[in-house]
mmCIF file of C-alpha atoms in Angstrom:
data_model
loop_
_atom_site.group_PDB
_atom_site.id
_atom_site.type_symbol
_atom_site.label_atom_id
_atom_site.label_comp_id
_atom_site.label_asym_id
_atom_site.label_seq_id
_atom_site.Cartn_x
_atom_site.Cartn_y
_atom_site.Cartn_z
ATOM 1 C CA MET A 1 48.408 28.313 -32.041
ATOM 2 C CA SER A 2 48.488 31.275 -29.664
ATOM 3 C CA VAL A 3 50.744 34.279 -30.105
ATOM 4 C CA THR A 4 52.592 33.365 -26.902
ATOM 5 C CA THR A 5 53.260 29.815 -28.087
ATOM 6 C CA ALA A 6 54.435 30.994 -31.512
ATOM 7 C CA VAL A 7 56.802 33.555 -30.036
ATOM 8 C CA PHE A 8 58.146 30.931 -27.624
ATOM 9 C CA GLN A 9 58.853 28.491 -30.458
ATOM 10 C CA GLN A 10 60.499 31.190 -32.564
ATOM 11 C CA GLY A 11 62.637 32.134 -29.580
ATOM 12 C CA LYS A 12 63.765 28.522 -29.169
ATOM 13 C CA ARG A 13 64.805 28.375 -32.823
ATOM 14 C CA MET A 14 66.817 31.598 -32.555
ATOM 15 C CA ARG A 15 68.550 30.378 -29.380
ATOM 16 C CA PHE A 16 69.481 27.218 -31.262
ATOM 17 C CA LEU A 17 71.121 29.369 -33.955
ATOM 18 C CA TRP A 18 73.199 31.210 -31.367
ATOM 19 C CA LEU A 19 74.263 27.927 -29.768
ATOM 20 C CA ALA A 20 75.238 26.547 -33.179
ATOM 21 C CA ALA A 21 77.319 29.611 -34.059
ATOM 22 C CA PRO A 22 80.470 28.559 -32.122
ATOM 23 C CA LEU A 23 80.402 25.155 -33.810
ATOM 24 C CA LEU A 24 80.106 26.863 -37.189
ATOM 25 C CA LEU A 25 83.097 29.076 -36.433
ATOM 26 C CA MET A 26 85.353 26.252 -35.312
ATOM 27 C CA PRO A 27 86.341 25.133 -38.860
ATOM 28 C CA ILE A 28 87.885 28.578 -39.430
ATOM 29 C CA LEU A 29 90.622 27.591 -37.004
ATOM 30 C CA LEU A 30 91.635 24.796 -39.371
ATOM 31 C CA VAL A 31 91.307 26.664 -42.684
ATOM 32 C CA GLN A 32 93.501 29.288 -44.306
ATOM 33 C CA SER A 33 93.008 31.361 -47.438
ATOM 34 C CA ALA A 34 94.881 30.015 -50.457
ATOM 35 C CA TRP A 35 95.484 33.592 -51.612
ATOM 36 C CA PRO A 36 98.799 35.046 -50.333
ATOM 37 C CA PRO A 37 98.168 38.030 -48.022
ATOM 38 C CA GLU A 38 99.830 40.585 -50.324
ATOM 39 C CA THR A 39 97.825 39.686 -53.446
ATOM 40 C CA LEU A 40 95.051 41.913 -54.810
ATOM 41 C CA PRO A 41 92.353 39.182 -54.757
ATOM 42 C CA ARG A 42 93.028 38.478 -51.069
ATOM 43 C CA GLN A 43 92.883 42.165 -50.165
ATOM 44 C CA ALA A 44 89.711 42.700 -52.199
ATOM 45 C CA ILE A 45 87.984 39.731 -50.562
ATOM 46 C CA GLU A 46 89.009 40.857 -47.086
ATOM 47 C CA PHE A 47 87.619 44.330 -47.884
ATOM 48 C CA MET A 48 84.305 42.810 -48.972
ATOM 49 C CA GLY A 49 83.941 41.044 -45.620
ATOM 50 C CA PRO A 50 83.534 44.131 -43.404
ATOM 51 C CA THR A 51 81.412 45.738 -46.136
ATOM 52 C CA PHE A 52 78.934 42.853 -46.012
ATOM 53 C CA ILE A 53 78.922 42.954 -42.224
ATOM 54 C CA ILE A 54 78.175 46.699 -42.160
ATOM 55 C CA ILE A 55 75.325 46.148 -44.641
ATOM 56 C CA CYS A 56 74.075 43.370 -42.353
ATOM 57 C CA VAL A 57 74.031 45.597 -39.266
ATOM 58 C CA ALA A 58 72.411 48.516 -41.118
ATOM 59 C CA GLY A 59 69.845 46.262 -42.800
ATOM 60 C CA ARG A 60 68.840 44.575 -39.563
ATOM 61 C CA CYS A 61 68.359 47.968 -37.906
ATOM 62 C CA TRP A 62 66.322 49.152 -40.899
ATOM 63 C CA ALA A 63 64.033 46.135 -40.588
ATOM 64 C CA SER A 64 63.654 46.581 -36.825
ATOM 65 C CA LEU A 65 62.286 50.098 -37.372
ATOM 66 C CA TYR A 66 59.266 48.483 -39.042
ATOM 67 C CA ILE A 67 58.890 45.146 -37.228
ATOM 68 C CA GLY A 68 59.916 46.254 -33.726
ATOM 69 C CA GLY A 69 57.055 45.679 -31.284
ATOM 70 C CA ARG A 70 54.708 44.557 -34.083
ATOM 71 C CA LYS A 71 55.865 41.010 -34.883
ATOM 72 C CA ASN A 72 52.926 38.572 -34.964
ATOM 73 C CA LEU A 73 50.590 41.470 -34.159
ATOM 74 C CA GLU A 74 50.487 43.310 -37.500
ATOM 75 C CA LEU A 75 51.297 42.226 -41.035
ATOM 76 C CA ILE A 76 54.245 44.411 -42.010
ATOM 77 C CA THR A 77 54.518 44.949 -45.774
ATOM 78 C CA ASN A 78 56.421 48.217 -45.982
ATOM 79 C CA GLY A 79 60.047 49.301 -45.743
ATOM 80 C CA PRO A 80 62.373 46.332 -46.392
ATOM 81 C CA TYR A 81 59.374 44.017 -46.065
ATOM 82 C CA LYS A 82 58.073 45.078 -49.470
ATOM 83 C CA TYR A 83 61.191 43.568 -51.079
ATOM 84 C CA THR A 84 61.572 40.376 -49.041
ATOM 85 C CA ARG A 85 59.367 38.756 -46.413
ATOM 86 C CA ASN A 86 62.387 38.042 -44.205
ATOM 87 C CA PRO A 87 64.829 40.962 -44.383
ATOM 88 C CA LEU A 88 66.305 40.145 -40.965
ATOM 89 C CA TYR A 89 67.214 36.660 -42.182
ATOM 90 C CA PHE A 90 68.530 37.928 -45.525
ATOM 91 C CA PHE A 91 70.772 40.540 -43.925
ATOM 92 C CA SER A 92 71.937 38.034 -41.303
ATOM 93 C CA SER A 93 72.993 35.676 -44.088
ATOM 94 C CA LEU A 94 74.932 38.515 -45.683
ATOM 95 C CA GLY A 95 76.622 39.020 -42.317
ATOM 96 C CA LEU A 96 77.564 35.347 -42.190
ATOM 97 C CA ALA A 97 79.024 35.619 -45.689
ATOM 98 C CA GLY A 98 80.945 38.677 -44.521
ATOM 99 C CA ILE A 99 82.454 36.670 -41.673
ATOM 100 C CA GLY A 100 83.796 34.126 -44.149
ATOM 101 C CA LEU A 101 85.105 36.824 -46.476
ATOM 102 C CA THR A 102 87.083 38.511 -43.693
ATOM 103 C CA PHE A 103 89.269 35.399 -43.739
ATOM 104 C CA GLY A 104 90.133 36.053 -47.375
ATOM 105 C CA SER A 105 88.219 33.114 -48.825
ATOM 106 C CA LEU A 106 85.335 33.208 -51.273
ATOM 107 C CA ALA A 107 84.643 29.547 -50.517
ATOM 108 C CA ILE A 108 84.182 30.167 -46.785
ATOM 109 C CA GLY A 109 81.995 33.196 -47.489
ATOM 110 C CA ALA A 110 79.804 31.181 -49.868
ATOM 111 C CA PHE A 111 79.571 28.292 -47.398
ATOM 112 C CA TYR A 112 78.494 30.577 -44.563
ATOM 113 C CA PHE A 113 75.902 32.302 -46.757
ATOM 114 C CA LEU A 114 74.522 28.925 -47.841
ATOM 115 C CA PHE A 115 74.375 27.788 -44.220
ATOM 116 C CA GLY A 116 72.429 30.914 -43.274
ATOM 117 C CA TYR A 117 70.105 30.537 -46.238
ATOM 118 C CA LEU A 118 69.265 26.910 -45.462
ATOM 119 C CA VAL A 119 68.745 27.471 -41.730
ATOM 120 C CA PHE A 120 66.679 30.622 -42.162
ATOM 121 C CA ALA A 121 64.659 29.044 -44.991
ATOM 122 C CA TYR A 122 63.645 26.306 -42.554
ATOM 123 C CA VAL A 123 62.852 28.813 -39.799
ATOM 124 C CA SER A 124 60.861 31.098 -42.104
ATOM 125 C CA ALA A 125 58.866 28.153 -43.470
ATOM 126 C CA ARG A 126 57.833 27.225 -39.928
ATOM 127 C CA GLU A 127 56.987 30.839 -39.175
ATOM 128 C CA SER A 128 54.910 31.140 -42.358
ATOM 129 C CA THR A 129 52.571 28.452 -41.066
ATOM 130 C CA VAL A 130 52.010 30.509 -37.934
ATOM 131 C CA LEU A 131 51.539 33.745 -39.880
ATOM 132 C CA VAL A 132 48.899 32.173 -42.121
ATOM 133 C CA GLY A 133 46.996 31.363 -38.952
ATOM 134 C CA PHE A 134 47.368 34.941 -37.724
ATOM 135 C CA PHE A 135 46.620 36.884 -40.914
ATOM 136 C CA GLY A 136 44.901 34.419 -43.274
ATOM 137 C CA ASP A 137 44.296 35.590 -46.840
ATOM 138 C CA ALA A 138 46.167 38.864 -46.326
ATOM 139 C CA TYR A 139 49.366 36.930 -45.640
ATOM 140 C CA ARG A 140 48.758 34.539 -48.548
ATOM 141 C CA LYS A 141 48.395 37.555 -50.855
ATOM 142 C CA TYR A 142 51.594 39.013 -49.418
ATOM 143 C CA CYS A 143 53.423 35.722 -50.108
ATOM 144 C CA ARG A 144 52.316 35.823 -53.744
ATOM 145 C CA GLU A 145 53.692 39.341 -54.192
ATOM 146 C CA VAL A 146 56.933 39.277 -52.182
ATOM 147 C CA PRO A 147 59.685 36.613 -52.216
ATOM 148 C CA ALA A 148 60.544 34.795 -49.000
ATOM 149 C CA PHE A 149 64.281 35.487 -48.955
ATOM 150 C CA PHE A 150 66.098 37.086 -51.901
ATOM 151 C CA PRO A 151 64.862 40.673 -52.378
ATOM 152 C CA ARG A 152 62.948 41.585 -55.508
ATOM 153 C CA PHE A 153 63.021 45.272 -56.232
ATOM 154 C CA GLY A 154 60.176 47.045 -57.944
ATOM 155 C CA ARG A 155 56.501 47.157 -57.131
ATOM 156 C CA GLY A 156 55.852 45.210 -53.937
ATOM 157 C CA ALA A 157 53.176 44.643 -51.349
ATOM 158 C CA GLY A 158 54.018 47.884 -49.591
ATOM 159 C CA ASP A 159 52.882 49.790 -52.683
ATOM 160 C CA VAL A 160 49.365 48.438 -52.572
ATOM 161 C CA GLU A 161 48.712 47.946 -48.872
ATOM 162 C CA HIS A 162 48.479 50.585 -46.194
ATOM 163 C CA ARG A 163 51.775 52.297 -45.529
ATOM 164 C CA LEU A 164 53.334 52.109 -42.067
ATOM 165 C CA LEU A 165 55.805 54.655 -40.819
ATOM 166 C CA PRO A 166 58.929 53.360 -39.087
ATOM 167 C CA THR A 167 58.345 52.785 -35.380
ATOM 168 C CA PHE A 168 61.295 53.830 -33.258
ATOM 169 C CA ASP A 169 61.319 51.358 -30.385
ATOM 170 C CA PRO A 170 64.579 52.113 -28.527
ATOM 171 C CA ALA A 171 64.722 48.749 -26.741
ATOM 172 C CA VAL A 172 64.143 46.689 -29.904
ATOM 173 C CA LEU A 173 66.506 48.809 -31.993
ATOM 174 C CA LYS A 174 69.215 48.607 -29.336
ATOM 175 C CA ARG A 175 68.874 44.814 -29.090
ATOM 176 C CA THR A 176 68.973 44.465 -32.871
ATOM 177 C CA ALA A 177 72.027 46.706 -33.144
ATOM 178 C CA ILE A 178 73.860 44.770 -30.421
ATOM 179 C CA ASP A 179 73.021 41.441 -32.052
ATOM 180 C CA GLY A 180 74.149 42.764 -35.421
ATOM 181 C CA CYS A 181 77.377 44.169 -34.032
ATOM 182 C CA CYS A 182 78.333 40.671 -32.893
ATOM 183 C CA PHE A 183 79.128 40.080 -36.559
ATOM 184 C CA LEU A 184 81.773 42.813 -36.287
ATOM 185 C CA LEU A 185 83.740 40.613 -33.899
ATOM 186 C CA ALA A 186 84.771 38.611 -36.975
ATOM 187 C CA ILE A 187 87.059 41.469 -38.061
ATOM 188 C CA PRO A 188 89.454 41.434 -35.072
ATOM 189 C CA GLY A 189 88.864 37.687 -34.813
ATOM 190 C CA SER A 190 90.195 37.091 -38.324
ATOM 191 C CA GLU A 191 93.250 39.227 -37.584
ATOM 192 C CA LEU A 192 93.926 37.265 -34.407
ATOM 193 C CA ILE A 193 93.590 33.895 -36.135
ATOM 194 C CA GLU A 194 95.851 35.013 -38.999
ATOM 195 C CA SER A 195 98.455 36.157 -36.477
ATOM 196 C CA LEU A 196 98.315 32.813 -34.690
ATOM 197 C CA GLN A 197 98.661 30.980 -37.988
ATOM 198 C CA PHE A 198 101.595 33.167 -39.017
ATOM 199 C CA ALA A 199 103.272 32.395 -35.675
ATOM 200 C CA ASN A 200 102.667 28.667 -36.283
ATOM 201 C CA LEU A 201 100.491 28.469 -33.179
ATOM 202 C CA LEU A 202 97.585 27.343 -35.345
ATOM 203 C CA LYS A 203 98.133 24.770 -38.055
ATOM 204 C CA PRO A 204 95.639 25.050 -40.942
ATOM 205 C CA VAL A 205 94.816 21.743 -42.541
ATOM 206 C CA LEU A 206 92.983 23.140 -45.579
ATOM 207 C CA HIS A 207 93.625 26.052 -47.958
ATOM 208 C CA LEU A 208 90.626 27.483 -49.812
ATOM 209 C CA PHE A 209 90.291 30.222 -52.422
#
């Protein structure tokens, strides 16, 4: 498979994720946190939401400093890539969990994280097949040393392979930051939905802790 074909197929999969996002967000309109707004658990959960989203944005930018302009051209094993083979997907899943948590529900946060994990696990498995074709034994060795999704801290592939300095590609970093900041829209969005529910303009049909 050529680099152009692989990039095209990866692009199609990412566009599918963006198209699926509105459908994933729709259930929020019908769900309300079972925790009363003034309780400590509700406030703590709602605080965790933006925290996860900020970590998501920062983590995605961190990864883009290493992968930007090099994807499918070089095997990146340094920076966040020495802890997980797919830091962009891991941090994106944290962002999805953060979206759920902004609504004051651990259940929604867990569901969104699981959704991200399952979708990105499928995408990364397809991409791994392509990367084996690109990098052969070097990528197989990297897979043995570094987990696909959940980070493992300690000695990783970046400690034994050549070290790459972060590459500041303004266009890639800007695009990554803009994409990541879309997660921040969940913060005012949750406030708006809560206001509509409080005004009885939205009728939740399910209450989740």
